[in-house]
Amino acid sequence: APSMHPTGYTTLAPTRSPTNKPIKVPTPMPTGSPTEAPSMHPTRYTTLAPTIRCKKNQVRFTLELQTDNRGKDTSWFLKMQKNNGKYKKLTGGKGYTNNKMFTEEICIKKKKCYEFRIKDKAKDGLCCSNGEGYYKITKDGKLLRHSIYDNKKMSERFIFGVGKKNCSK
């Protein structure tokens, strides 16, 4: 509000115009916005964001392992087929905690064959008599196998190729 008691000094009009000109073109949307609408039919399984980047001659292999009530019974390994046809172990895991989710990632070479094997010492698999475990393996985010491994066998084996057909079982 204006003062009821003038000071005797004259107030001058502003001497400068604004320094920023108004923008006439709309600014682009933020880059962090979602690119797809959420699924109306979500699955009960979570897909995790990748944490590693692979070279051009490789793909990302991911194991998601949900252990059952006896995680210590579960072990697994991933092998790559050599030129002589024999498989060489690349990585694996064992000694897991009960009823927990574990994620393992590794970059694997293209144009090769691989063997994934999961074992259960108790021969009761990951589901259902001892909890609700499962495993899921993916190649660059594409599902290779999802299994509750509910059987009486000591292990479950899965052979797959990366850019190579005719991988021997």
mmCIF file with all atom_site columns, C-alpha atoms in Angstrom:
data_model
loop_
_atom_site.group_PDB
_atom_site.id
_atom_site.type_symbol
_atom_site.label_atom_id
_atom_site.label_alt_id
_atom_site.label_comp_id
_atom_site.label_asym_id
_atom_site.label_entity_id
_atom_site.label_seq_id
_atom_site.pdbx_PDB_ins_code
_atom_site.Cartn_x
_atom_site.Cartn_y
_atom_site.Cartn_z
_atom_site.occupancy
_atom_site.B_iso_or_equiv
_atom_site.pdbx_formal_charge
_atom_site.auth_seq_id
_atom_site.auth_comp_id
_atom_site.auth_asym_id
_atom_site.auth_atom_id
_atom_site.pdbx_PDB_model_num
ATOM 1   C CA . ALA A 1 1   ? 0.000  0.000   0.000   1.00 0.00 ? 1   ALA A CA 1
ATOM 2   C CA . PRO A 1 2   ? 1.245  3.548   -0.695  1.00 0.00 ? 2   PRO A CA 1
ATOM 3   C CA . SER A 1 3   ? 2.568  5.516   2.245   1.00 0.00 ? 3   SER A CA 1
ATOM 4   C CA . MET A 1 4   ? 0.326  8.225   3.656   1.00 0.00 ? 4   MET A CA 1
ATOM 5   C CA . HIS A 1 5   ? 3.444  10.230  4.552   1.00 0.00 ? 5   HIS A CA 1
ATOM 6   C CA . PRO A 1 6   ? 5.521  11.117  1.496   1.00 0.00 ? 6   PRO A CA 1
ATOM 7   C CA . THR A 1 7   ? 9.286  11.135  1.995   1.00 0.00 ? 7   THR A CA 1
ATOM 8   C CA . GLY A 1 8   ? 10.105 13.989  -0.348  1.00 0.00 ? 8   GLY A CA 1
ATOM 9   C CA . TYR A 1 9   ? 12.105 11.754  -2.695  1.00 0.00 ? 9   TYR A CA 1
ATOM 10  C CA . THR A 1 10  ? 10.901 10.958  -6.174  1.00 0.00 ? 10  THR A CA 1
ATOM 11  C CA . THR A 1 11  ? 10.760 7.286   -7.115  1.00 0.00 ? 11  THR A CA 1
ATOM 12  C CA . LEU A 1 12  ? 12.030 6.632   -10.625 1.00 0.00 ? 12  LEU A CA 1
ATOM 13  C CA . ALA A 1 13  ? 10.566 4.142   -13.084 1.00 0.00 ? 13  ALA A CA 1
ATOM 14  C CA . PRO A 1 14  ? 12.658 0.967   -13.661 1.00 0.00 ? 14  PRO A CA 1
ATOM 15  C CA . THR A 1 15  ? 15.587 1.642   -15.966 1.00 0.00 ? 15  THR A CA 1
ATOM 16  C CA . ARG A 1 16  ? 15.978 -1.890  -17.394 1.00 0.00 ? 16  ARG A CA 1
ATOM 17  C CA . SER A 1 17  ? 13.603 -4.209  -19.152 1.00 0.00 ? 17  SER A CA 1
ATOM 18  C CA . PRO A 1 18  ? 13.621 -7.937  -18.269 1.00 0.00 ? 18  PRO A CA 1
ATOM 19  C CA . THR A 1 19  ? 16.789 -9.753  -19.407 1.00 0.00 ? 19  THR A CA 1
ATOM 20  C CA . ASN A 1 20  ? 15.082 -13.015 -20.450 1.00 0.00 ? 20  ASN A CA 1
ATOM 21  C CA . LYS A 1 21  ? 12.842 -12.987 -23.470 1.00 0.00 ? 21  LYS A CA 1
ATOM 22  C CA . PRO A 1 22  ? 9.730  -15.143 -23.219 1.00 0.00 ? 22  PRO A CA 1
ATOM 23  C CA . ILE A 1 23  ? 10.042 -18.595 -24.871 1.00 0.00 ? 23  ILE A CA 1
ATOM 24  C CA . LYS A 1 24  ? 7.588  -19.085 -27.723 1.00 0.00 ? 24  LYS A CA 1
ATOM 25  C CA . VAL A 1 25  ? 8.351  -22.784 -28.370 1.00 0.00 ? 25  VAL A CA 1
ATOM 26  C CA . PRO A 1 26  ? 7.151  -25.357 -25.797 1.00 0.00 ? 26  PRO A CA 1
ATOM 27  C CA . THR A 1 27  ? 9.913  -27.182 -23.943 1.00 0.00 ? 27  THR A CA 1
ATOM 28  C CA . PRO A 1 28  ? 10.261 -30.965 -24.468 1.00 0.00 ? 28  PRO A CA 1
ATOM 29  C CA . MET A 1 29  ? 8.868  -33.490 -21.995 1.00 0.00 ? 29  MET A CA 1
ATOM 30  C CA . PRO A 1 30  ? 11.267 -34.611 -19.255 1.00 0.00 ? 30  PRO A CA 1
ATOM 31  C CA . THR A 1 31  ? 13.455 -37.564 -20.238 1.00 0.00 ? 31  THR A CA 1
ATOM 32  C CA . GLY A 1 32  ? 12.585 -39.474 -17.073 1.00 0.00 ? 32  GLY A CA 1
ATOM 33  C CA . SER A 1 33  ? 8.924  -39.893 -17.957 1.00 0.00 ? 33  SER A CA 1
ATOM 34  C CA . PRO A 1 34  ? 7.542  -43.410 -18.562 1.00 0.00 ? 34  PRO A CA 1
ATOM 35  C CA . THR A 1 35  ? 7.604  -44.664 -22.146 1.00 0.00 ? 35  THR A CA 1
ATOM 36  C CA . GLU A 1 36  ? 4.908  -47.305 -21.751 1.00 0.00 ? 36  GLU A CA 1
ATOM 37  C CA . ALA A 1 37  ? 1.659  -47.507 -19.871 1.00 0.00 ? 37  ALA A CA 1
ATOM 38  C CA . PRO A 1 38  ? 1.731  -49.882 -16.888 1.00 0.00 ? 38  PRO A CA 1
ATOM 39  C CA . SER A 1 39  ? 0.409  -53.377 -17.481 1.00 0.00 ? 39  SER A CA 1
ATOM 40  C CA . MET A 1 40  ? -3.214 -53.932 -16.555 1.00 0.00 ? 40  MET A CA 1
ATOM 41  C CA . HIS A 1 41  ? -2.353 -57.567 -15.790 1.00 0.00 ? 41  HIS A CA 1
ATOM 42  C CA . PRO A 1 42  ? 0.754  -57.646 -13.598 1.00 0.00 ? 42  PRO A CA 1
ATOM 43  C CA . THR A 1 43  ? 2.477  -60.953 -12.957 1.00 0.00 ? 43  THR A CA 1
ATOM 44  C CA . ARG A 1 44  ? 3.387  -62.148 -9.502  1.00 0.00 ? 44  ARG A CA 1
ATOM 45  C CA . TYR A 1 45  ? 7.078  -62.104 -10.451 1.00 0.00 ? 45  TYR A CA 1
ATOM 46  C CA . THR A 1 46  ? 9.212  -58.981 -10.397 1.00 0.00 ? 46  THR A CA 1
ATOM 47  C CA . THR A 1 47  ? 11.512 -58.187 -13.298 1.00 0.00 ? 47  THR A CA 1
ATOM 48  C CA . LEU A 1 48  ? 14.623 -56.450 -12.120 1.00 0.00 ? 48  LEU A CA 1
ATOM 49  C CA . ALA A 1 49  ? 16.415 -53.656 -13.957 1.00 0.00 ? 49  ALA A CA 1
ATOM 50  C CA . PRO A 1 50  ? 19.781 -54.703 -15.402 1.00 0.00 ? 50  PRO A CA 1
ATOM 51  C CA . THR A 1 51  ? 22.799 -53.663 -13.389 1.00 0.00 ? 51  THR A CA 1
ATOM 52  C CA . ILE A 1 52  ? 25.579 -54.589 -15.825 1.00 0.00 ? 52  ILE A CA 1
ATOM 53  C CA . ARG A 1 53  ? 26.361 -53.613 -19.415 1.00 0.00 ? 53  ARG A CA 1
ATOM 54  C CA . CYS A 1 54  ? 27.893 -56.110 -21.790 1.00 0.00 ? 54  CYS A CA 1
ATOM 55  C CA . LYS A 1 55  ? 30.214 -55.663 -24.780 1.00 0.00 ? 55  LYS A CA 1
ATOM 56  C CA . LYS A 1 56  ? 28.873 -55.890 -28.347 1.00 0.00 ? 56  LYS A CA 1
ATOM 57  C CA . ASN A 1 57  ? 29.960 -59.533 -28.696 1.00 0.00 ? 57  ASN A CA 1
ATOM 58  C CA . GLN A 1 58  ? 28.166 -60.491 -25.458 1.00 0.00 ? 58  GLN A CA 1
ATOM 59  C CA . VAL A 1 59  ? 24.679 -60.762 -23.966 1.00 0.00 ? 59  VAL A CA 1
ATOM 60  C CA . ARG A 1 60  ? 23.529 -60.415 -20.362 1.00 0.00 ? 60  ARG A CA 1
ATOM 61  C CA . PHE A 1 61  ? 22.564 -63.692 -18.655 1.00 0.00 ? 61  PHE A CA 1
ATOM 62  C CA . THR A 1 62  ? 20.458 -63.202 -15.524 1.00 0.00 ? 62  THR A CA 1
ATOM 63  C CA . LEU A 1 63  ? 19.353 -65.701 -12.910 1.00 0.00 ? 63  LEU A CA 1
ATOM 64  C CA . GLU A 1 64  ? 16.584 -64.728 -10.511 1.00 0.00 ? 64  GLU A CA 1
ATOM 65  C CA . LEU A 1 65  ? 16.426 -67.289 -7.736  1.00 0.00 ? 65  LEU A CA 1
ATOM 66  C CA . GLN A 1 66  ? 13.735 -67.322 -5.066  1.00 0.00 ? 66  GLN A CA 1
ATOM 67  C CA . THR A 1 67  ? 14.802 -69.860 -2.440  1.00 0.00 ? 67  THR A CA 1
ATOM 68  C CA . ASP A 1 68  ? 12.445 -72.092 -0.492  1.00 0.00 ? 68  ASP A CA 1
ATOM 69  C CA . ASN A 1 69  ? 12.518 -72.943 3.232   1.00 0.00 ? 69  ASN A CA 1
ATOM 70  C CA . ARG A 1 70  ? 15.882 -74.677 2.761   1.00 0.00 ? 70  ARG A CA 1
ATOM 71  C CA . GLY A 1 71  ? 18.010 -72.304 0.689   1.00 0.00 ? 71  GLY A CA 1
ATOM 72  C CA . LYS A 1 72  ? 21.234 -74.028 1.745   1.00 0.00 ? 72  LYS A CA 1
ATOM 73  C CA . ASP A 1 73  ? 20.179 -77.094 -0.306  1.00 0.00 ? 73  ASP A CA 1
ATOM 74  C CA . THR A 1 74  ? 20.135 -75.061 -3.559  1.00 0.00 ? 74  THR A CA 1
ATOM 75  C CA . SER A 1 75  ? 23.129 -74.655 -5.867  1.00 0.00 ? 75  SER A CA 1
ATOM 76  C CA . TRP A 1 76  ? 23.552 -73.831 -9.558  1.00 0.00 ? 76  TRP A CA 1
ATOM 77  C CA . PHE A 1 77  ? 26.143 -73.326 -12.261 1.00 0.00 ? 77  PHE A CA 1
ATOM 78  C CA . LEU A 1 78  ? 26.485 -71.983 -15.792 1.00 0.00 ? 78  LEU A CA 1
ATOM 79  C CA . LYS A 1 79  ? 28.863 -73.618 -18.258 1.00 0.00 ? 79  LYS A CA 1
ATOM 80  C CA . MET A 1 80  ? 29.951 -72.652 -21.788 1.00 0.00 ? 80  MET A CA 1
ATOM 81  C CA . GLN A 1 81  ? 30.628 -75.249 -24.478 1.00 0.00 ? 81  GLN A CA 1
ATOM 82  C CA . LYS A 1 82  ? 34.219 -75.175 -25.717 1.00 0.00 ? 82  LYS A CA 1
ATOM 83  C CA . ASN A 1 83  ? 35.291 -75.930 -29.301 1.00 0.00 ? 83  ASN A CA 1
ATOM 84  C CA . ASN A 1 84  ? 36.001 -79.564 -28.347 1.00 0.00 ? 84  ASN A CA 1
ATOM 85  C CA . GLY A 1 85  ? 32.341 -79.986 -27.294 1.00 0.00 ? 85  GLY A CA 1
ATOM 86  C CA . LYS A 1 86  ? 33.030 -80.150 -23.549 1.00 0.00 ? 86  LYS A CA 1
ATOM 87  C CA . TYR A 1 87  ? 31.488 -77.633 -21.160 1.00 0.00 ? 87  TYR A CA 1
ATOM 88  C CA . LYS A 1 88  ? 33.594 -75.341 -18.944 1.00 0.00 ? 88  LYS A CA 1
ATOM 89  C CA . LYS A 1 89  ? 32.145 -73.786 -15.768 1.00 0.00 ? 89  LYS A CA 1
ATOM 90  C CA . LEU A 1 90  ? 31.799 -69.983 -15.933 1.00 0.00 ? 90  LEU A CA 1
ATOM 91  C CA . THR A 1 91  ? 30.056 -69.218 -12.650 1.00 0.00 ? 91  THR A CA 1
ATOM 92  C CA . GLY A 1 92  ? 27.724 -70.604 -10.033 1.00 0.00 ? 92  GLY A CA 1
ATOM 93  C CA . GLY A 1 93  ? 26.358 -70.199 -6.544  1.00 0.00 ? 93  GLY A CA 1
ATOM 94  C CA . LYS A 1 94  ? 25.456 -72.129 -3.397  1.00 0.00 ? 94  LYS A CA 1
ATOM 95  C CA . GLY A 1 95  ? 24.766 -71.731 0.320   1.00 0.00 ? 95  GLY A CA 1
ATOM 96  C CA . TYR A 1 96  ? 21.737 -69.466 -0.008  1.00 0.00 ? 96  TYR A CA 1
ATOM 97  C CA . THR A 1 97  ? 19.539 -68.020 2.752   1.00 0.00 ? 97  THR A CA 1
ATOM 98  C CA . ASN A 1 98  ? 16.004 -69.385 3.167   1.00 0.00 ? 98  ASN A CA 1
ATOM 99  C CA . ASN A 1 99  ? 13.039 -67.653 1.482   1.00 0.00 ? 99  ASN A CA 1
ATOM 100 C CA . LYS A 1 100 ? 15.027 -64.855 -0.176  1.00 0.00 ? 100 LYS A CA 1
ATOM 101 C CA . MET A 1 101 ? 15.366 -63.500 -3.727  1.00 0.00 ? 101 MET A CA 1
ATOM 102 C CA . PHE A 1 102 ? 18.841 -63.584 -5.256  1.00 0.00 ? 102 PHE A CA 1
ATOM 103 C CA . THR A 1 103 ? 19.888 -62.137 -8.603  1.00 0.00 ? 103 THR A CA 1
ATOM 104 C CA . GLU A 1 104 ? 23.074 -63.061 -10.454 1.00 0.00 ? 104 GLU A CA 1
ATOM 105 C CA . GLU A 1 105 ? 24.185 -61.464 -13.727 1.00 0.00 ? 105 GLU A CA 1
ATOM 106 C CA . ILE A 1 106 ? 27.036 -62.289 -16.073 1.00 0.00 ? 106 ILE A CA 1
ATOM 107 C CA . CYS A 1 107 ? 27.991 -61.236 -19.589 1.00 0.00 ? 107 CYS A CA 1
ATOM 108 C CA . ILE A 1 108 ? 28.304 -64.277 -21.855 1.00 0.00 ? 108 ILE A CA 1
ATOM 109 C CA . LYS A 1 109 ? 29.714 -64.570 -25.380 1.00 0.00 ? 109 LYS A CA 1
ATOM 110 C CA . LYS A 1 110 ? 27.512 -64.692 -28.450 1.00 0.00 ? 110 LYS A CA 1
ATOM 111 C CA . LYS A 1 111 ? 27.685 -67.632 -30.898 1.00 0.00 ? 111 LYS A CA 1
ATOM 112 C CA . LYS A 1 112 ? 28.163 -70.169 -28.095 1.00 0.00 ? 112 LYS A CA 1
ATOM 113 C CA . CYS A 1 113 ? 26.174 -72.906 -26.363 1.00 0.00 ? 113 CYS A CA 1
ATOM 114 C CA . TYR A 1 114 ? 25.548 -72.901 -22.624 1.00 0.00 ? 114 TYR A CA 1
ATOM 115 C CA . GLU A 1 115 ? 24.354 -75.284 -19.940 1.00 0.00 ? 115 GLU A CA 1
ATOM 116 C CA . PHE A 1 116 ? 22.495 -74.043 -16.884 1.00 0.00 ? 116 PHE A CA 1
ATOM 117 C CA . ARG A 1 117 ? 21.966 -76.543 -14.071 1.00 0.00 ? 117 ARG A CA 1
ATOM 118 C CA . ILE A 1 118 ? 20.245 -76.086 -10.728 1.00 0.00 ? 118 ILE A CA 1
ATOM 119 C CA . LYS A 1 119 ? 20.546 -78.648 -7.941  1.00 0.00 ? 119 LYS A CA 1
ATOM 120 C CA . ASP A 1 120 ? 18.680 -79.398 -4.743  1.00 0.00 ? 120 ASP A CA 1
ATOM 121 C CA . LYS A 1 121 ? 20.410 -81.663 -2.213  1.00 0.00 ? 121 LYS A CA 1
ATOM 122 C CA . ALA A 1 122 ? 17.113 -82.705 -0.637  1.00 0.00 ? 122 ALA A CA 1
ATOM 123 C CA . LYS A 1 123 ? 15.726 -83.712 -4.081  1.00 0.00 ? 123 LYS A CA 1
ATOM 124 C CA . ASP A 1 124 ? 12.475 -81.815 -3.448  1.00 0.00 ? 124 ASP A CA 1
ATOM 125 C CA . GLY A 1 125 ? 13.021 -78.864 -5.788  1.00 0.00 ? 125 GLY A CA 1
ATOM 126 C CA . LEU A 1 126 ? 12.255 -75.244 -4.958  1.00 0.00 ? 126 LEU A CA 1
ATOM 127 C CA . CYS A 1 127 ? 8.494  -75.426 -4.612  1.00 0.00 ? 127 CYS A CA 1
ATOM 128 C CA . CYS A 1 128 ? 5.907  -76.498 -3.029  1.00 0.00 ? 128 CYS A CA 1
ATOM 129 C CA . SER A 1 129 ? 6.502  -78.972 -0.206  1.00 0.00 ? 129 SER A CA 1
ATOM 130 C CA . ASN A 1 130 ? 9.116  -76.641 1.295   1.00 0.00 ? 130 ASN A CA 1
ATOM 131 C CA . GLY A 1 131 ? 7.988  -73.116 0.426   1.00 0.00 ? 131 GLY A CA 1
ATOM 132 C CA . GLU A 1 132 ? 7.384  -71.218 -2.784  1.00 0.00 ? 132 GLU A CA 1
ATOM 133 C CA . GLY A 1 133 ? 10.731 -70.994 -4.536  1.00 0.00 ? 133 GLY A CA 1
ATOM 134 C CA . TYR A 1 134 ? 11.419 -70.733 -8.262  1.00 0.00 ? 134 TYR A CA 1
ATOM 135 C CA . TYR A 1 135 ? 14.081 -69.658 -10.699 1.00 0.00 ? 135 TYR A CA 1
ATOM 136 C CA . LYS A 1 136 ? 13.988 -67.607 -13.861 1.00 0.00 ? 136 LYS A CA 1
ATOM 137 C CA . ILE A 1 137 ? 16.797 -67.265 -16.391 1.00 0.00 ? 137 ILE A CA 1
ATOM 138 C CA . THR A 1 138 ? 16.891 -64.603 -19.083 1.00 0.00 ? 138 THR A CA 1
ATOM 139 C CA . LYS A 1 139 ? 19.145 -63.619 -21.963 1.00 0.00 ? 139 LYS A CA 1
ATOM 140 C CA . ASP A 1 140 ? 19.222 -59.818 -22.470 1.00 0.00 ? 140 ASP A CA 1
ATOM 141 C CA . GLY A 1 141 ? 15.894 -59.632 -20.644 1.00 0.00 ? 141 GLY A CA 1
ATOM 142 C CA . LYS A 1 142 ? 14.175 -62.289 -22.794 1.00 0.00 ? 142 LYS A CA 1
ATOM 143 C CA . LEU A 1 143 ? 12.856 -65.263 -20.856 1.00 0.00 ? 143 LEU A CA 1
ATOM 144 C CA . LEU A 1 144 ? 14.707 -68.531 -21.441 1.00 0.00 ? 144 LEU A CA 1
ATOM 145 C CA . ARG A 1 145 ? 13.161 -70.576 -18.662 1.00 0.00 ? 145 ARG A CA 1
ATOM 146 C CA . HIS A 1 146 ? 10.939 -70.099 -15.624 1.00 0.00 ? 146 HIS A CA 1
ATOM 147 C CA . SER A 1 147 ? 10.547 -73.092 -13.329 1.00 0.00 ? 147 SER A CA 1
ATOM 148 C CA . ILE A 1 148 ? 9.402  -73.973 -9.848  1.00 0.00 ? 148 ILE A CA 1
ATOM 149 C CA . TYR A 1 149 ? 11.648 -77.066 -10.164 1.00 0.00 ? 149 TYR A CA 1
ATOM 150 C CA . ASP A 1 150 ? 9.103  -79.231 -8.374  1.00 0.00 ? 150 ASP A CA 1
ATOM 151 C CA . ASN A 1 151 ? 10.415 -82.722 -8.833  1.00 0.00 ? 151 ASN A CA 1
ATOM 152 C CA . LYS A 1 152 ? 12.258 -85.556 -7.160  1.00 0.00 ? 152 LYS A CA 1
ATOM 153 C CA . LYS A 1 153 ? 15.410 -85.292 -9.266  1.00 0.00 ? 153 LYS A CA 1
ATOM 154 C CA . MET A 1 154 ? 18.734 -84.113 -7.908  1.00 0.00 ? 154 MET A CA 1
ATOM 155 C CA . SER A 1 155 ? 18.994 -81.411 -10.604 1.00 0.00 ? 155 SER A CA 1
ATOM 156 C CA . GLU A 1 156 ? 17.331 -79.665 -13.526 1.00 0.00 ? 156 GLU A CA 1
ATOM 157 C CA . ARG A 1 157 ? 19.322 -78.928 -16.694 1.00 0.00 ? 157 ARG A CA 1
ATOM 158 C CA . PHE A 1 158 ? 18.701 -76.435 -19.493 1.00 0.00 ? 158 PHE A CA 1
ATOM 159 C CA . ILE A 1 159 ? 20.804 -76.081 -22.669 1.00 0.00 ? 159 ILE A CA 1
ATOM 160 C CA . PHE A 1 160 ? 20.557 -72.874 -24.719 1.00 0.00 ? 160 PHE A CA 1
ATOM 161 C CA . GLY A 1 161 ? 22.396 -71.077 -27.480 1.00 0.00 ? 161 GLY A CA 1
ATOM 162 C CA . VAL A 1 162 ? 23.294 -67.458 -27.984 1.00 0.00 ? 162 VAL A CA 1
ATOM 163 C CA . GLY A 1 163 ? 23.148 -66.688 -31.702 1.00 0.00 ? 163 GLY A CA 1
ATOM 164 C CA . LYS A 1 164 ? 23.894 -70.327 -32.423 1.00 0.00 ? 164 LYS A CA 1
ATOM 165 C CA . LYS A 1 165 ? 21.459 -73.071 -33.330 1.00 0.00 ? 165 LYS A CA 1
ATOM 166 C CA . ASN A 1 166 ? 21.900 -76.817 -32.753 1.00 0.00 ? 166 ASN A CA 1
ATOM 167 C CA . CYS A 1 167 ? 23.257 -76.777 -29.214 1.00 0.00 ? 167 CYS A CA 1
ATOM 168 C CA . SER A 1 168 ? 23.693 -80.411 -28.163 1.00 0.00 ? 168 SER A CA 1
ATOM 169 C CA . LYS A 1 169 ? 21.773 -81.645 -25.176 1.00 0.00 ? 169 LYS A CA 1
#
